[in-house]
Coordinates of C-alpha atoms in Angstrom, one line a residue:
M1 CA -24.5 -33.1 12.2
Y2 CA -22.0 -32.3 9.5
S3 CA -21.2 -33.6 6.0
V4 CA -19.3 -36.9 5.9
K5 CA -17.1 -35.5 3.2
P6 CA -13.6 -35.4 4.8
A7 CA -12.4 -32.2 3.1
V8 CA -15.6 -30.4 4.2
A9 CA -15.2 -31.5 7.9
E10 CA -11.5 -30.6 7.8
L11 CA -12.2 -27.1 6.4
I12 CA -14.9 -26.3 9.0
A13 CA -12.7 -27.5 11.8
L14 CA -9.7 -25.4 10.6
L15 CA -11.8 -22.3 10.1
K16 CA -12.8 -22.6 13.7
A17 CA -9.2 -23.2 14.8
H18 CA -8.0 -20.1 12.9
G19 CA -10.5 -17.9 14.6
V20 CA -13.0 -17.4 11.7
T21 CA -16.4 -16.6 13.2
H22 CA -18.5 -15.3 10.3
A23 CA -19.5 -16.7 6.9
V24 CA -21.8 -15.7 4.0
I25 CA -23.4 -18.7 2.4
C26 CA -24.8 -18.6 -1.1
A27 CA -27.5 -20.9 -2.4
G28 CA -26.6 -24.0 -4.5
S29 CA -26.7 -27.8 -4.7
R30 CA -23.0 -28.7 -5.2
S31 CA -22.2 -26.6 -2.2
A32 CA -24.9 -28.1 -0.1
P33 CA -22.5 -30.2 2.0
L34 CA -20.5 -27.0 2.8
A35 CA -23.7 -24.9 3.4
H36 CA -25.2 -27.4 5.8
S37 CA -21.9 -27.9 7.7
F38 CA -21.4 -24.1 8.0
A39 CA -24.9 -23.5 9.2
N40 CA -24.8 -26.4 11.7
C41 CA -21.6 -25.2 13.3
P42 CA -22.5 -23.3 16.5
D43 CA -19.2 -21.3 16.5
L44 CA -19.9 -19.8 13.1
H45 CA -22.4 -16.9 12.4
C46 CA -23.8 -17.6 8.9
L47 CA -25.6 -15.2 6.7
P48 CA -27.6 -16.6 3.7
M49 CA -27.6 -14.7 0.4
T50 CA -28.5 -15.5 -3.2
D51 CA -26.5 -13.1 -5.4
E52 CA -22.9 -14.2 -5.2
R53 CA -21.5 -10.8 -6.3
S54 CA -23.4 -9.0 -3.5
A55 CA -22.7 -11.7 -1.0
A56 CA -18.9 -11.5 -1.6
F57 CA -19.0 -7.7 -1.1
T58 CA -21.1 -8.2 2.1
A59 CA -18.4 -10.6 3.3
L60 CA -15.8 -8.0 2.5
G61 CA -17.7 -5.5 4.6
I62 CA -17.9 -7.9 7.5
S63 CA -14.1 -8.6 7.3
E64 CA -13.4 -4.9 7.4
A65 CA -15.6 -4.3 10.4
L66 CA -14.2 -7.3 12.4
G67 CA -10.6 -6.8 11.3
K68 CA -10.3 -10.5 10.5
P69 CA -11.2 -13.0 7.7
T70 CA -14.7 -13.8 6.7
A71 CA -15.7 -16.8 4.6
I72 CA -17.8 -16.6 1.4
C73 CA -19.0 -19.9 0.1
C74 CA -20.5 -20.6 -3.3
T75 CA -21.5 -23.4 -5.6
S76 CA -19.8 -24.6 -8.7
G77 CA -19.8 -23.0 -12.2
S78 CA -20.2 -19.3 -13.0
A79 CA -21.0 -18.5 -9.3
L80 CA -17.3 -18.3 -8.6
L81 CA -16.8 -15.7 -11.4
D82 CA -19.4 -13.5 -9.7
I83 CA -17.1 -13.3 -6.7
A84 CA -14.3 -11.9 -8.7
P85 CA -15.1 -8.1 -8.3
A86 CA -15.1 -8.4 -4.5
A87 CA -12.0 -10.5 -4.6
A88 CA -10.2 -7.8 -6.6
E89 CA -11.3 -5.1 -4.2
A90 CA -10.1 -7.2 -1.2
F91 CA -6.8 -7.9 -3.0
Y92 CA -6.0 -4.3 -3.6
R93 CA -7.1 -3.1 -0.2
H94 CA -5.5 -6.0 1.7
I95 CA -8.7 -7.2 3.3
P96 CA -8.7 -10.8 4.4
L97 CA -11.4 -12.8 2.6
I98 CA -11.7 -16.6 2.4
I99 CA -13.4 -17.6 -0.9
I100 CA -14.6 -21.2 -0.8
S101 CA -16.0 -22.7 -4.0
A102 CA -17.6 -26.2 -4.4
D103 CA -16.5 -27.9 -7.6
R104 CA -17.2 -31.0 -9.7
P105 CA -14.7 -33.8 -9.7
A106 CA -11.8 -33.1 -12.1
A107 CA -12.8 -36.0 -14.3
W108 CA -16.0 -34.2 -15.3
I109 CA -14.6 -30.8 -16.2
G110 CA -15.1 -30.1 -19.9
Q111 CA -17.4 -33.1 -20.4
M112 CA -20.6 -31.0 -20.9
D113 CA -21.8 -31.9 -17.5
G114 CA -24.0 -29.3 -15.7
Q115 CA -22.4 -26.3 -14.0
T116 CA -18.8 -27.2 -14.9
M117 CA -16.0 -24.9 -15.8
I118 CA -12.2 -24.7 -15.0
Q119 CA -12.4 -23.2 -11.5
P120 CA -8.7 -23.6 -10.5
G121 CA -7.1 -20.3 -11.5
A122 CA -10.4 -18.5 -12.1
L123 CA -9.3 -15.8 -9.5
H124 CA -5.6 -16.2 -10.0
H125 CA -4.7 -12.5 -10.4
V126 CA -6.8 -11.2 -7.5
V127 CA -6.0 -13.7 -4.7
R128 CA -2.9 -14.1 -2.6
R129 CA -3.1 -17.8 -2.6
E130 CA -5.3 -20.5 -4.3
V131 CA -5.4 -24.1 -3.2
F132 CA -7.3 -27.0 -4.8
L133 CA -8.1 -29.6 -2.3
P134 CA -8.0 -33.4 -3.0
E135 CA -10.8 -35.7 -2.0
P136 CA -9.0 -37.4 0.9
H137 CA -8.9 -41.2 0.8
D138 CA -5.8 -42.1 2.7
M139 CA -3.3 -40.8 5.3
E140 CA -1.2 -38.9 2.7
S141 CA -4.1 -37.2 0.9
S142 CA -5.6 -36.3 4.3
W143 CA -2.3 -34.7 5.4
F144 CA -2.1 -32.8 2.0
C145 CA -5.7 -31.5 2.5
N146 CA -4.9 -30.3 6.0
R147 CA -1.7 -28.6 4.8
L148 CA -3.3 -26.8 1.9
I149 CA -6.1 -25.4 4.1
N150 CA -3.7 -24.2 6.8
E151 CA -1.5 -22.5 4.2
A152 CA -4.4 -20.7 2.6
L153 CA -5.8 -19.5 6.0
L154 CA -2.3 -18.3 7.1
C155 CA -1.8 -16.4 3.9
S156 CA -5.1 -14.5 4.3
R157 CA -3.5 -12.7 7.3
E158 CA 0.2 -12.7 6.2
G159 CA 1.7 -9.2 5.9
E160 CA -1.2 -6.8 5.3
G161 CA -3.6 -9.6 4.5
G162 CA -5.9 -10.3 1.5
P163 CA -8.2 -12.8 -0.2
V164 CA -7.5 -16.5 -0.7
H165 CA -9.3 -19.1 -2.7
I166 CA -10.1 -22.7 -1.6
N167 CA -11.6 -24.9 -4.3
I168 CA -13.2 -28.1 -3.1
P169 CA -14.2 -30.9 -5.6
L170 CA -17.2 -32.8 -4.3
S171 CA -18.3 -36.2 -5.7
E172 CA -21.8 -37.5 -5.5
P173 CA -23.5 -38.6 -3.3
L174 CA -23.6 -35.1 -1.8
F175 CA -26.2 -35.2 0.9
D176 CA -25.0 -37.5 3.7
M177 CA -24.9 -35.2 6.7
S178 CA -24.5 -37.9 9.4
L179 CA -21.1 -36.9 10.8
A180 CA -21.7 -36.3 14.5
Q181 CA -18.8 -34.0 15.3
L182 CA -15.9 -32.3 13.6
P183 CA -12.5 -34.0 13.6
S184 CA -9.5 -32.9 15.7
V185 CA -7.2 -31.1 13.3
R186 CA -3.6 -30.0 13.2
T187 CA -3.4 -26.2 13.2
I188 CA -0.3 -24.4 11.9
R189 CA 0.4 -21.0 13.5
R190 CA 2.6 -18.2 12.3
D191 CA 4.2 -15.7 14.7
D192 CA 5.8 -12.4 13.7
V193 CA 7.2 -10.3 16.6
S194 CA 9.8 -8.2 14.8
R195 CA 9.8 -4.4 14.9
T196 CA 10.8 -2.2 12.0
F197 CA 13.6 0.3 12.5
C198 CA 14.8 3.0 10.2
T199 CA 18.3 2.4 8.9
E200 CA 21.1 5.0 9.4
A201 CA 20.8 6.0 5.7
M202 CA 17.1 6.5 6.1
L203 CA 17.5 8.7 9.1
H204 CA 20.1 10.8 7.3
E205 CA 17.7 11.5 4.5
W206 CA 15.0 12.5 6.9
Q207 CA 17.3 14.8 8.9
N208 CA 18.3 16.6 5.8
S209 CA 14.8 17.2 4.5
E210 CA 13.5 20.8 4.7
R211 CA 10.0 20.4 3.2
P212 CA 8.6 17.0 4.2
L213 CA 5.2 15.9 3.0
I214 CA 3.5 12.8 4.6
I215 CA 0.6 11.3 2.7
P216 CA -1.3 8.5 4.5
G217 CA -3.5 6.7 1.9
Q218 CA -6.6 4.7 2.7
L219 CA -6.3 3.1 6.2
Q220 CA -8.5 1.0 8.4
P221 CA -10.0 2.8 11.4
N222 CA -8.1 2.6 14.7
H223 CA -4.7 2.3 13.0
G224 CA -2.9 3.9 15.9
M225 CA -1.0 6.6 13.9
T226 CA -3.3 9.6 14.3
E227 CA -1.4 11.1 17.3
I228 CA 2.0 10.4 15.7
L229 CA 0.9 12.3 12.6
A230 CA -0.4 15.2 14.7
R231 CA 3.0 15.5 16.4
L232 CA 4.8 15.3 13.1
A233 CA 2.6 18.1 11.8
E234 CA 3.5 20.2 14.9
S235 CA 7.2 19.7 14.0
G236 CA 6.7 21.3 10.6
C237 CA 5.7 18.4 8.4
V238 CA 2.8 18.9 6.0
I239 CA 0.3 16.0 6.4
A240 CA -2.0 15.5 3.4
A241 CA -4.8 13.5 5.0
E242 CA -8.0 12.6 3.2
H243 CA -11.0 11.2 5.0
L244 CA -10.1 7.7 3.9
S245 CA -7.0 7.8 6.0
N246 CA -9.3 7.8 9.1
T247 CA -7.5 10.7 10.7
C248 CA -10.5 13.0 11.1
E249 CA -9.5 13.9 14.7
I250 CA -6.6 16.1 13.3
R251 CA -8.3 17.6 10.3
R252 CA -8.3 21.1 11.8
H253 CA -4.7 20.8 13.2
Q254 CA -2.1 23.2 11.8
N255 CA -0.2 21.8 8.8
V256 CA -2.8 19.0 8.2
I257 CA -4.2 19.5 4.7
G258 CA -7.6 18.0 4.0
L259 CA -8.4 19.9 0.8
T260 CA -5.5 19.1 -1.5
E261 CA -7.8 18.6 -4.5
T262 CA -9.4 22.0 -3.9
I263 CA -6.4 24.1 -3.2
L264 CA -4.5 22.6 -6.2
A265 CA -7.5 23.6 -8.4
A266 CA -6.0 27.1 -9.0
P267 CA -7.6 28.7 -12.0
D268 CA -5.5 29.2 -15.1
C269 CA -2.6 27.2 -13.7
D270 CA -0.8 24.2 -15.0
P271 CA -1.6 21.2 -12.7
F272 CA 2.1 20.6 -12.3
S273 CA 2.9 24.2 -11.1
V274 CA 0.5 26.0 -8.7
R275 CA 1.2 29.6 -7.8
G276 CA 2.2 30.2 -4.2
L277 CA 2.8 26.5 -3.3
Q278 CA 6.2 25.1 -2.8
A279 CA 7.0 21.5 -3.7
P280 CA 8.2 19.1 -1.1
D281 CA 11.8 17.7 -1.1
F282 CA 10.8 14.6 0.8
V283 CA 7.5 12.6 0.5
L284 CA 6.5 9.6 2.6
T285 CA 3.5 7.5 1.6
F286 CA 1.8 4.5 3.2
G287 CA -1.6 2.9 3.2
G288 CA -3.9 2.5 0.2
H289 CA -5.2 4.7 -2.5
I290 CA -5.1 8.5 -2.6
V291 CA -8.2 10.0 -4.1
S292 CA -6.9 13.5 -5.2
K293 CA -5.9 13.4 -8.8
R294 CA -4.6 16.9 -8.7
L295 CA -2.1 16.0 -5.9
K296 CA -0.8 13.1 -8.0
L297 CA -0.4 15.4 -11.0
F298 CA 1.3 18.1 -8.9
L299 CA 3.9 15.8 -7.5
R300 CA 4.6 14.1 -10.8
G301 CA 5.5 17.4 -12.2
Q302 CA 8.1 18.3 -9.6
T303 CA 11.9 17.9 -9.8
P304 CA 12.7 14.4 -8.5
F305 CA 12.6 14.3 -4.7
T306 CA 13.1 11.7 -2.1
H307 CA 10.1 9.4 -1.9
W308 CA 9.6 6.5 0.5
H309 CA 6.7 4.1 0.3
I310 CA 6.1 1.8 3.3
D311 CA 4.1 -1.4 3.4
M312 CA 4.0 -4.6 5.4
D313 CA 4.5 -6.9 2.4
G314 CA 7.5 -5.2 0.9
G315 CA 6.9 -6.5 -2.6
N316 CA 4.8 -3.6 -3.6
A317 CA 6.8 -0.6 -4.8
P318 CA 4.3 1.8 -6.4
D319 CA 6.1 4.7 -8.1
L320 CA 3.0 6.9 -8.0
F321 CA 4.9 10.2 -8.5
R322 CA 7.7 8.9 -10.7
S323 CA 10.2 9.7 -7.9
L324 CA 10.3 6.6 -5.7
T325 CA 13.7 6.1 -4.0
R326 CA 12.9 3.6 -1.2
A327 CA 10.4 0.7 -1.0
V328 CA 10.4 0.0 2.7
R329 CA 9.0 -3.3 4.1
G330 CA 7.8 -2.7 7.6
N331 CA 5.1 -1.3 9.9
P332 CA 4.4 2.4 9.0
R333 CA 3.8 3.1 12.7
D334 CA 7.3 2.0 13.6
I335 CA 8.9 4.1 10.9
L336 CA 6.8 7.2 11.9
E337 CA 7.8 6.8 15.5
D338 CA 11.5 6.7 14.5
L339 CA 11.1 9.8 12.4
L340 CA 9.3 11.6 15.3
Q341 CA 12.2 10.9 17.6
T342 CA 14.8 12.2 15.0
R343 CA 15.2 15.9 14.8
R344 CA 15.6 17.4 11.3
T345 CA 18.5 19.8 10.8
H346 CA 16.4 22.6 9.2
T347 CA 12.7 23.3 8.5
D348 CA 11.6 25.6 5.6
E349 CA 8.7 27.3 7.5
T350 CA 7.4 28.9 4.3
F351 CA 6.5 25.5 2.9
A352 CA 4.1 24.4 5.6
R353 CA 2.8 28.0 6.1
G354 CA 1.9 28.3 2.4
W355 CA 0.0 25.0 2.3
S356 CA -1.8 25.6 5.6
C357 CA -2.8 29.2 4.8
R358 CA -4.4 28.1 1.5
N359 CA -6.1 25.1 3.0
D360 CA -7.6 27.0 6.0
A361 CA -9.0 29.8 3.8
A362 CA -10.6 27.3 1.4
Q363 CA -12.1 25.3 4.3
H364 CA -13.5 28.5 5.8
H365 CA -15.1 29.4 2.5
L366 CA -16.7 25.9 2.0
D367 CA -18.0 25.8 5.6
R368 CA -19.8 29.1 5.3
E369 CA -21.0 29.0 1.7
D370 CA -24.8 29.3 1.3
D371 CA -26.4 27.0 -1.3
S372 CA -29.0 28.6 -3.6
V373 CA -29.3 25.5 -5.8
F374 CA -30.5 22.1 -4.5
S375 CA -27.4 20.1 -5.4
D376 CA -25.4 17.1 -4.4
I377 CA -22.7 19.1 -2.7
G378 CA -25.3 21.2 -0.8
I379 CA -26.9 18.0 0.4
M380 CA -23.6 16.7 1.5
R381 CA -22.8 19.9 3.4
R382 CA -26.1 19.7 5.3
F383 CA -25.9 16.0 6.0
I384 CA -22.4 16.3 7.6
R385 CA -23.7 19.1 9.8
H386 CA -26.4 16.6 11.1
L387 CA -24.0 13.7 11.3
P388 CA -23.6 12.4 14.8
E389 CA -20.3 11.5 16.4
G390 CA -19.1 7.9 16.5
C391 CA -20.6 6.5 13.3
M392 CA -19.3 4.8 10.2
L393 CA -19.4 6.7 6.9
H394 CA -19.3 4.3 3.9
L395 CA -18.7 6.4 0.8
A396 CA -19.5 5.1 -2.7
N397 CA -17.1 6.0 -5.5
S398 CA -17.2 8.9 -7.9
S399 CA -19.1 12.0 -6.5
P400 CA -19.8 10.9 -2.8
V401 CA -16.2 10.2 -1.9
R402 CA -15.1 13.5 -3.4
N403 CA -17.9 15.7 -2.2
A404 CA -17.5 14.4 1.4
Q405 CA -13.9 15.5 1.4
F406 CA -14.9 19.2 1.3
F407 CA -16.2 19.1 4.8
T408 CA -14.9 18.4 8.3
L409 CA -16.3 15.3 9.9
P410 CA -17.4 14.9 13.5
Q411 CA -15.0 13.3 16.0
D412 CA -14.7 9.5 16.0
T413 CA -16.1 9.1 12.5
H414 CA -14.9 6.0 10.8
V415 CA -14.7 6.2 7.0
S416 CA -14.6 3.5 4.3
C417 CA -14.9 3.2 0.5
N418 CA -14.3 0.6 -2.1
R419 CA -11.1 2.3 -3.4
G420 CA -9.1 -0.8 -4.1
I421 CA -10.2 -0.7 -7.8
N422 CA -12.5 2.2 -7.5
G423 CA -15.5 0.4 -9.0
I424 CA -19.2 1.4 -8.4
D425 CA -20.2 -2.2 -7.8
G426 CA -20.5 -3.5 -4.2
S427 CA -20.6 -0.2 -2.3
L428 CA -24.0 -0.9 -0.8
S429 CA -23.2 -4.6 -0.1
A430 CA -20.0 -3.7 1.7
A431 CA -21.8 -1.1 3.8
A432 CA -24.5 -3.6 4.7
G433 CA -21.9 -6.2 5.6
Y434 CA -20.2 -3.8 7.8
A435 CA -23.5 -2.9 9.5
T436 CA -24.2 -6.6 10.1
V437 CA -21.5 -6.9 12.7
S438 CA -20.9 -3.3 13.8
N439 CA -22.4 -1.5 16.8
R440 CA -22.0 1.8 14.9
T441 CA -24.6 3.5 12.8
V442 CA -23.5 2.9 9.2
F443 CA -24.3 5.7 6.7
S444 CA -24.0 4.6 3.1
L445 CA -23.6 7.6 0.9
I446 CA -24.2 6.5 -2.7
G447 CA -25.2 7.7 -6.2
D448 CA -28.0 6.3 -8.2
L449 CA -25.9 4.2 -10.6
S450 CA -24.1 2.5 -7.7
F451 CA -27.3 2.0 -5.7
F452 CA -29.4 0.4 -8.4
Y453 CA -26.5 -1.7 -9.7
D454 CA -26.1 -3.1 -6.2
R455 CA -29.6 -3.2 -4.7
N456 CA -29.3 -7.0 -4.3
A457 CA -27.4 -6.0 -1.1
L458 CA -30.9 -5.6 0.4
W459 CA -32.1 -9.0 -0.9
R460 CA -31.5 -10.7 2.4
E461 CA -33.5 -12.0 5.4
T462 CA -33.3 -8.7 7.3
V463 CA -31.6 -5.4 6.7
P464 CA -29.5 -4.3 9.7
N465 CA -31.3 -1.7 11.8
N466 CA -28.2 0.4 12.0
L467 CA -27.9 0.9 8.2
R468 CA -28.9 4.3 6.8
I469 CA -28.7 4.9 3.0
L470 CA -28.4 8.5 1.6
L471 CA -29.1 8.1 -2.1
F472 CA -28.0 11.0 -4.3
N473 CA -30.3 10.4 -7.3
N474 CA -29.5 12.8 -10.1
G475 CA -30.5 10.4 -12.9
G476 CA -27.1 9.3 -14.0
G477 CA -23.4 9.5 -13.2
G478 CA -22.8 13.0 -12.1
I479 CA -19.0 12.7 -12.3
F480 CA -19.2 12.4 -16.1
H481 CA -20.7 15.9 -16.2
M482 CA -17.5 17.3 -14.5
L483 CA -14.8 15.7 -16.6
P484 CA -13.0 18.4 -18.6
G485 CA -13.4 17.9 -22.4
L486 CA -16.2 15.3 -22.2
N487 CA -18.7 17.0 -24.5
S488 CA -20.0 14.1 -26.4
E489 CA -23.6 14.2 -27.6
H490 CA -23.8 10.6 -26.4
R491 CA -22.7 11.4 -22.9
N492 CA -26.0 11.0 -21.1
R493 CA -27.2 7.7 -22.7
F494 CA -24.0 5.8 -23.4
I495 CA -21.4 7.2 -20.9
A496 CA -23.2 8.6 -17.9
G497 CA -25.9 6.0 -17.5
S498 CA -28.9 8.3 -17.7
N499 CA -31.9 6.7 -16.0
T500 CA -35.3 7.5 -14.3
M501 CA -35.1 4.8 -11.6
K502 CA -36.6 5.6 -8.2
A503 CA -35.9 3.8 -4.9
E504 CA -39.2 3.9 -3.0
K505 CA -40.3 0.4 -4.0
T506 CA -36.9 -1.0 -3.2
A507 CA -37.1 0.5 0.3
E508 CA -40.6 -0.9 0.7
E509 CA -39.5 -4.4 -0.3
A510 CA -36.6 -4.3 2.1
H511 CA -38.8 -3.1 4.9
M512 CA -36.8 0.2 5.3
T513 CA -38.2 3.5 6.3
Y514 CA -38.3 5.7 3.2
L515 CA -37.7 9.4 3.2
H516 CA -37.5 11.8 0.2
A517 CA -36.3 15.3 -0.4
E518 CA -36.4 17.6 -3.5
N519 CA -35.5 20.9 -1.7
Y520 CA -33.6 22.0 1.3
D521 CA -36.6 22.5 3.6
A522 CA -37.7 18.9 3.0
L523 CA -34.1 17.8 3.4
E524 CA -33.6 19.4 6.8
Q525 CA -36.8 17.8 8.0
A526 CA -35.8 14.4 6.7
L527 CA -32.2 14.6 8.1
A528 CA -33.6 15.2 11.6
H529 CA -35.1 11.8 11.4
F530 CA -32.4 10.1 9.3
C531 CA -29.6 11.1 11.6
S532 CA -31.5 10.3 14.8
E533 CA -30.9 7.4 17.2
K534 CA -34.0 5.5 16.0
D535 CA -33.4 1.8 15.7
E536 CA -34.6 1.2 12.2
P537 CA -33.0 0.9 8.7
M538 CA -33.7 4.0 6.6
L539 CA -33.3 5.1 3.0
L540 CA -33.3 8.9 2.2
E541 CA -33.5 9.6 -1.5
T542 CA -32.7 13.1 -2.7
T543 CA -33.6 14.1 -6.2
T544 CA -31.4 16.7 -7.9
D545 CA -30.7 17.9 -11.4
I546 CA -27.5 16.4 -12.7
T547 CA -26.3 19.5 -14.6
A548 CA -27.1 21.9 -11.8
S549 CA -25.3 19.6 -9.3
A550 CA -22.2 19.4 -11.5
E551 CA -22.1 23.2 -11.9
A552 CA -22.6 23.7 -8.2
A553 CA -19.7 21.4 -7.4
K554 CA -17.4 23.1 -9.9
K555 CA -18.4 26.6 -8.6
A556 CA -17.6 25.5 -5.0
V557 CA -14.2 24.2 -5.9
R558 CA -13.4 27.3 -8.0
L559 CA -14.4 29.8 -5.3
A560 CA -12.7 27.9 -2.5
A561 CA -9.5 27.7 -4.6
L562 CA -9.7 31.4 -5.2
A563 CA -10.2 32.1 -1.5
G564 CA -7.1 30.1 -0.7
M565 CA -5.1 31.9 -3.3
T566 CA -6.2 35.3 -2.0
A567 CA -5.3 34.3 1.6
S568 CA -1.8 33.2 0.5
G569 CA -1.2 36.3 -1.6
A570 CA -0.8 34.2 -4.8
E571 CA -3.3 36.0 -6.9

């Protein structure tokens, strides 16, 4: 049985028709008609959660794993505002998310009635489309309701996709759930069968480039461009590929650079001019964010070069290096295939050789370095050595996403991170959401601030058995101990979030196996269990000194950069 509210029945029926299969449902009374109808629909897998912020990030993780929209449903009032952080993350990462909020009738907004606020427009800047449904009472208002829902659901997948907001005012009485079956609904489809081709002018620019650099930003796994990038690298292009580009299979290929941040950390050098490295004359970017700050600074300091940025929507023209010359609307894979089939006139071999030589030497140093101090980077090195093939690595922001980049991942490793707006919130929830629907083991690598901020991710009926949490607990934000010039006497308390929180009780409450390590012997023993094929959720908490960890990371970068300089003869 379903709610007799026409807008609710229309929405559930259209979600089914558009292929939505999963929904996260938050507690509340105004949303009860929606919650009941969602839960009673046999074609929808519904997950109940209480904290809307965590629930929305969980839905985001589910969408990412499934590659299609997931619904998140909340009650009226401030509940909608708690969804804003996840909406922003989904917006900037182009992840489809359907945000459904129950609302009071418009007549009661601003009248001091309970749980009322102006909900239309609350997420305006972080959703691709927002619609405010009528309460249908005749043929025209029913048509209007159907049209608005169709438009929102289509927009969630248009171009590269993103979040949409559907606001539903619900009048009392609320709790009549006597509708026997969902209505037959009109479903609007959109078809796009076009292929993107390079123009003659674009191919001319490519043919005349001598030092091409291709930078894939953050991409979803299975994007289908890894082999094309490998062949472009073989042709003399430099490919600056971070883990978030999900191209781990080609990390050790010639001309594929995984350590841009490290090799550009040359001591006593201006960030805009690094000894022994030539600048590109052609740069192509696509995908999402790039983590390496040094790469951005390096390219911003070069003489203007040809820079193309490709995206499916076309309206986005990020001039990240202050040299953008073409904003290309199209499928990056189509463009790369055209370039692969177009021979360049001349290749400056010293360009690729210089970058590769430095990268390979730095990688060799990082792989064989012995750790004397129990530190976050040493823990990361040993964890990745134990990491099995075919898993999902969900990296939290700040130190984990940067430290993981130092090391080569096993084959078929998928990688994700909330890099849309780079916040610490929601990292654990997104990982838990991904694990909910994935058959991969999901490893969440997370610092203490992110973990304790988001531990409501574990406030749910059951924690997925395939979720493993590696908690780097150094008692604060380690990244703040590495920022040049941040020497404030108030750093620990007011900037870096100094704390003494421990995770054992959280693991116990969530019925997770708890492991702990304070030295490398204990870590090796714990990792043998943590990275095993056992079917149980686990939390491994490592305890390090925040200052020692920061110094170990800085030392590793400095020595790896020096190794690269020595190998390239740039000392």
